[in-house]
Tab-separated table of C-alpha atoms in Angstrom:
chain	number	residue	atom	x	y	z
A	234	UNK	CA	1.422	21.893	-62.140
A	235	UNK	CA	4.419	19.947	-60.869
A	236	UNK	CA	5.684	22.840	-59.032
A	237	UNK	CA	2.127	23.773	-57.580
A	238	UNK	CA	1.421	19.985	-56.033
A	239	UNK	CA	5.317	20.017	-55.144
A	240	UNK	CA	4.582	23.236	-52.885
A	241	UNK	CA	1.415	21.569	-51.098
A	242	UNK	CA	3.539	18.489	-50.409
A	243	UNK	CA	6.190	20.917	-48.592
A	244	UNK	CA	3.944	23.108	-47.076
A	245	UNK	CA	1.977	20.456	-45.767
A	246	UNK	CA	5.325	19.080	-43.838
A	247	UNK	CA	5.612	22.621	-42.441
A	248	UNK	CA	2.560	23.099	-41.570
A	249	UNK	CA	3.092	19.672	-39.499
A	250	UNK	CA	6.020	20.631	-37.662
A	251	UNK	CA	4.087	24.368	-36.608
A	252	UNK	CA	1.033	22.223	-35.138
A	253	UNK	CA	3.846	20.179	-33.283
A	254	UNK	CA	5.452	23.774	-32.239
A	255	UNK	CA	2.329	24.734	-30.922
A	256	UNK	CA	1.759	21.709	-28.569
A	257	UNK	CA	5.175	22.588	-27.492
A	258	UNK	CA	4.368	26.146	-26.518
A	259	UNK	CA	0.933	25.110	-24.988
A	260	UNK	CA	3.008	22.203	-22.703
A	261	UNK	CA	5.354	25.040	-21.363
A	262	UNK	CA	5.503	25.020	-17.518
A	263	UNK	CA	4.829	28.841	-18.021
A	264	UNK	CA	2.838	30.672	-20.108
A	265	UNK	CA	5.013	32.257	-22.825
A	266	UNK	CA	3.890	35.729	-25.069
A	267	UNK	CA	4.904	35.769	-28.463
A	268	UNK	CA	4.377	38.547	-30.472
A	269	UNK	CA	2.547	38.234	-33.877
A	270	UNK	CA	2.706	34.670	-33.498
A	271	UNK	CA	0.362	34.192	-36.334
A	272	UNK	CA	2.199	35.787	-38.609
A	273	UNK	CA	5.586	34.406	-38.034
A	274	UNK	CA	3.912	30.599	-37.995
A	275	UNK	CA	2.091	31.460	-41.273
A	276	UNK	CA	5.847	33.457	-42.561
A	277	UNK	CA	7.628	29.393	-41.532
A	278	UNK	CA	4.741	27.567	-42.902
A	279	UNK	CA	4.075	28.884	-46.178
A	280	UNK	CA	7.808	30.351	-47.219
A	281	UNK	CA	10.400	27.780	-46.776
A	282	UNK	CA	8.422	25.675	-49.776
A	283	UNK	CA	8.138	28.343	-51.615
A	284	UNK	CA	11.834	28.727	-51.465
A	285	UNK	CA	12.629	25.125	-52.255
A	286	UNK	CA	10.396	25.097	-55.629
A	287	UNK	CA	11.273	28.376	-56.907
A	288	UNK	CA	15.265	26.599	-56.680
A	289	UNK	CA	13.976	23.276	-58.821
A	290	UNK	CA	12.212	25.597	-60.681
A	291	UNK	CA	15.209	27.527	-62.205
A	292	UNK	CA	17.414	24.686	-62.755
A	293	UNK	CA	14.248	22.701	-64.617
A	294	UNK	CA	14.132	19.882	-63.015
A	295	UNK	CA	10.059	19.992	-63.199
A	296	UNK	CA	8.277	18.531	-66.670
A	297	UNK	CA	6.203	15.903	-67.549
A	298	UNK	CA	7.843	11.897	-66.324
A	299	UNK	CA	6.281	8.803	-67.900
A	300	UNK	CA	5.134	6.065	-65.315
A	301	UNK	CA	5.333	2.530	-67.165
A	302	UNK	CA	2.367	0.414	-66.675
A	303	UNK	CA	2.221	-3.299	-68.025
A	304	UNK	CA	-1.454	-2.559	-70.026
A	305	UNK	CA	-0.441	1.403	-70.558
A	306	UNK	CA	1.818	4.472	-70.021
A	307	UNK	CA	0.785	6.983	-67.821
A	308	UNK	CA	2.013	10.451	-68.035
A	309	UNK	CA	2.279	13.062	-64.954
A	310	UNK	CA	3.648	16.115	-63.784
A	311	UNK	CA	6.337	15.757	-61.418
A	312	UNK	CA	10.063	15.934	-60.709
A	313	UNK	CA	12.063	14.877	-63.257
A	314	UNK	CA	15.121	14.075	-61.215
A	315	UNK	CA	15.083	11.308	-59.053
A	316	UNK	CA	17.692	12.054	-57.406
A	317	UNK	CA	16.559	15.638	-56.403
A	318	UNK	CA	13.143	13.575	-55.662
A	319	UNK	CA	14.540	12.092	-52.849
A	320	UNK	CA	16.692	14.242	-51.533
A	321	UNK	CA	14.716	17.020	-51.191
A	322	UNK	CA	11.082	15.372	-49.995
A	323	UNK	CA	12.557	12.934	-48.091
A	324	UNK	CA	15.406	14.783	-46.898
A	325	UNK	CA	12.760	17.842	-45.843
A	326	UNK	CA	10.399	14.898	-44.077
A	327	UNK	CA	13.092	13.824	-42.053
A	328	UNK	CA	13.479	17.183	-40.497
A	329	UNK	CA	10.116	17.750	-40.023
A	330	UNK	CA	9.699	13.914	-38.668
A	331	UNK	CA	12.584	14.044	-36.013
A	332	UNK	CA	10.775	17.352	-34.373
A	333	UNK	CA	6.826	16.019	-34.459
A	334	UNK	CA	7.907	12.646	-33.554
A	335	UNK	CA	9.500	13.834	-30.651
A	336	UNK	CA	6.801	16.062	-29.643
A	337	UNK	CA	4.926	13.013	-29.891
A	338	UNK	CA	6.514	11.091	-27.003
A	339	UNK	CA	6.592	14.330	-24.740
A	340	UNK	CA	2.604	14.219	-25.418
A	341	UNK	CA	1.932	11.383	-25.118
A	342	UNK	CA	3.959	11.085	-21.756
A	343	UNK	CA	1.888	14.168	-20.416
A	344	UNK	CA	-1.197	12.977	-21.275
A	345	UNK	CA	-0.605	9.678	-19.580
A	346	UNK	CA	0.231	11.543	-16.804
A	347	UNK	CA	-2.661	14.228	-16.867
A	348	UNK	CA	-4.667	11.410	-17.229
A	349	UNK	CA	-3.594	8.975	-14.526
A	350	UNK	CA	-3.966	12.385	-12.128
A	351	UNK	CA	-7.969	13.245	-13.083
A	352	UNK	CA	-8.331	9.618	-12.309
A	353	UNK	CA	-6.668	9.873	-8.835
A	354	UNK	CA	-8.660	12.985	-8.270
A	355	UNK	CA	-11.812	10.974	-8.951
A	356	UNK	CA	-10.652	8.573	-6.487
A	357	UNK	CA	-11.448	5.477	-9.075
A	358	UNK	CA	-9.631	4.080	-12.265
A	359	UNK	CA	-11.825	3.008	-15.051
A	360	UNK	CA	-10.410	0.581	-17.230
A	361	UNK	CA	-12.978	-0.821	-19.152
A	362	UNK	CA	-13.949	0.853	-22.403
A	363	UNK	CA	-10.864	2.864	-22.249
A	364	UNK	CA	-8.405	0.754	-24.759
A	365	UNK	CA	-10.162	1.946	-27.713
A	366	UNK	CA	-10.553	5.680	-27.394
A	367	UNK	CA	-6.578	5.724	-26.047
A	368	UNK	CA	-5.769	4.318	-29.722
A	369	UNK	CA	-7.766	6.262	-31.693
A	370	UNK	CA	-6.603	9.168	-29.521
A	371	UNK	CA	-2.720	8.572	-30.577
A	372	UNK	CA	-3.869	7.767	-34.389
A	373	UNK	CA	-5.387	11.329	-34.139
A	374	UNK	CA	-1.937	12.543	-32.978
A	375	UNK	CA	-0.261	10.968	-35.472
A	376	UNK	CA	-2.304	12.556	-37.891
A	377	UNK	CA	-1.866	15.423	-36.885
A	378	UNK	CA	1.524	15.655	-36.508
A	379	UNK	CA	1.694	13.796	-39.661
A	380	UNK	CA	3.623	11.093	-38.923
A	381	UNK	CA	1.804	8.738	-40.643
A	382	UNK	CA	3.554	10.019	-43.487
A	383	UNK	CA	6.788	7.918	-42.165
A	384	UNK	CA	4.241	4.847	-43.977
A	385	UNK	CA	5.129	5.962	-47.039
A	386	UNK	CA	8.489	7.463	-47.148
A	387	UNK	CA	10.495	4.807	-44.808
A	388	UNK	CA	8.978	1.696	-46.908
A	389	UNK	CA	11.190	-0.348	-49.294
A	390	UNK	CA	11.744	-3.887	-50.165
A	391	UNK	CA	9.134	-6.566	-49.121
A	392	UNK	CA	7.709	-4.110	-47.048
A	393	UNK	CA	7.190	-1.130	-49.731
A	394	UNK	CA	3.259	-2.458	-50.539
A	395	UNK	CA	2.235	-3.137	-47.496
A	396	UNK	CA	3.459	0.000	-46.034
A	397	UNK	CA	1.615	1.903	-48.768
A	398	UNK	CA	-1.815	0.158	-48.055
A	399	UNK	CA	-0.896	1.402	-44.381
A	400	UNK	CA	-0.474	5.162	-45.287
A	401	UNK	CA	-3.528	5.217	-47.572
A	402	UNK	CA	-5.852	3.432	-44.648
A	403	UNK	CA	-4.386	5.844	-41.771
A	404	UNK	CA	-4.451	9.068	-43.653
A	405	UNK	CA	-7.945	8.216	-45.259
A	406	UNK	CA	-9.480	8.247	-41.671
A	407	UNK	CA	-7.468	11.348	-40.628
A	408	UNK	CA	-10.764	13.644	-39.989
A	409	UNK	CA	-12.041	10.606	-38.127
A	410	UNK	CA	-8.791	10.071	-36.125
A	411	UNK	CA	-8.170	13.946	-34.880
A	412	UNK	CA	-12.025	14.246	-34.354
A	413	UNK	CA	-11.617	11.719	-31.790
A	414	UNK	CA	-8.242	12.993	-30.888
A	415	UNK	CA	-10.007	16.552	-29.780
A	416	UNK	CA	-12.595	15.190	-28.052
A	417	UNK	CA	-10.450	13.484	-25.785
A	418	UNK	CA	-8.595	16.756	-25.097
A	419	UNK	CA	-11.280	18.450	-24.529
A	420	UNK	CA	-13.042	16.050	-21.841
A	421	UNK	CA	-9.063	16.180	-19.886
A	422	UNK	CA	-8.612	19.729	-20.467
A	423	UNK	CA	-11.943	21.467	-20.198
A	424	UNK	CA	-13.043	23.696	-23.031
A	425	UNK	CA	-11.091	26.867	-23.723
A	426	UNK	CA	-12.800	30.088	-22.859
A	427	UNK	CA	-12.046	32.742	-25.599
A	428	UNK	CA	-9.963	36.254	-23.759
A	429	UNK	CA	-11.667	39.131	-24.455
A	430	UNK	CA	-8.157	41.013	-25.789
A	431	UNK	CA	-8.343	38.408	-28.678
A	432	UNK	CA	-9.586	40.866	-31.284
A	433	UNK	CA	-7.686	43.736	-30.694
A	434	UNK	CA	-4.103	42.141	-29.410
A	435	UNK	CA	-1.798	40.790	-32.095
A	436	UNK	CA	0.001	38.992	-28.926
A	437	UNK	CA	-0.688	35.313	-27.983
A	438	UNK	CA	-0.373	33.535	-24.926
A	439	UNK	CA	-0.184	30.308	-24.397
A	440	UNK	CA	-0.965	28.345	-21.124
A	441	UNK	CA	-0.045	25.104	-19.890
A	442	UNK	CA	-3.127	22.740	-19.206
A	443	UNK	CA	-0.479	20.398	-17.072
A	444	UNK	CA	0.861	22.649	-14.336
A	445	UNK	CA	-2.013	21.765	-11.752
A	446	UNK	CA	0.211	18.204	-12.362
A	447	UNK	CA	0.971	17.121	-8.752
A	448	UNK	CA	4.907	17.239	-8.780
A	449	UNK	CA	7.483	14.691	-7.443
A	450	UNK	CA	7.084	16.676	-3.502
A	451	UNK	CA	4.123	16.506	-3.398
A	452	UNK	CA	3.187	13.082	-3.929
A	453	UNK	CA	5.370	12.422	-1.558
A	454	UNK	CA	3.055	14.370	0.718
A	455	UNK	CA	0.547	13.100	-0.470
């Protein structure tokens, strides 16, 4: 049991860092081919955990730890080793963390700037109303990209409670959060229309929804 939640935890950080991949490959000035791309995401998503908890596994560092309560003791299944606790989950998050939270910026910067050029286009700004739906669209990022998590694993001293109460409130409205988040991309980008190949091509291509961006020339033009 400590070894299956263990695996979730890691694959869940994984699975993090191939959504942040993705945005990557879909921001790409040109569109890029990459062949079985499902399988080699699902290959870096789903082993790499795998590998780590098979390791703790053989050198036992999984069993039942006691959690001291002041009414009560409270037993669970978990890592054993504190010191392999850390290390490994919040050694793995901070890999994961320095790639989506990166990728985070770059979004963010292109969708201020995708933004700021459909409003040009429409020859009007519209400011009212808009405050909201921009912060629920980043909270939907973050959630996605799970950086929320950071709550939670970069929290100690005077800060350690309130930084839990944090991660539980964010990640409890993460449906919510990349509902919202979608919806906005979908009003800037348009909705996708499905290629006809897609059933019988194990090739994806990606295309970049920012290229119509006008560049530094031609605003000058402009």
């Amino acid at each position: 049991m400590a070894g299956f939640m263990h695996y979730c935890l890691l694959a869940s950080f994984n699975w993090f860092a191939v959504e942040a991949f993705h945005l990557c490959l879909q921001m790409a000035k040109h569109s890029i081919t990459i062949k079985h791309y499902m399988i080699k995401i699902s290959v870096f998503g789903w082993a790499p955990p795998a590998l780590v908890v098979s390791i703790i596994f053989v050198l036992g560092k999984y069993g039942e730890q006691t959690i001291k309560t002041e009414s009560s003791n409270v037993t669970m299944c978990w890592i054993l080793d504190s010191n392999v606790h850390y290390y490994v989950n919040i050694g793995y998050y901070c890999l994961i963390f320095i790639f989506t939270f990166s990728t985070f910026i770059v979004v963010l910067r292109w969708l201020s700037m995708l933004k700021l050029s459909k409003f040009n286009e429409a020859g009007k700004v519209k400011r009212s109303g808009t405050a909201t739906s921009d912060i629920t669209t980043i909270l939907g990022l973050c959630c996605m990209l799970g950086i929320t998590w950071s709550f939670a694993f970069f929290s100690f001293g005077a800060m350690r409670l309130p930084s839990y109460y944090i991660f539980t409130i964010l990640n409890s409205f993460q449906g919510f959060f990349l509902f919202i988040y979608y919806l906005k991309a979908s009003t800037l980008f348009g909705d996708s229309v499905p290629s006809e190949e897609s059933d019988t091509t194990e090739e994806t291509v990606t295309e970049n929804p920012y290229e119509d961006l006008p560049t530094e020339d031609t605003k000058k033009i402009i």
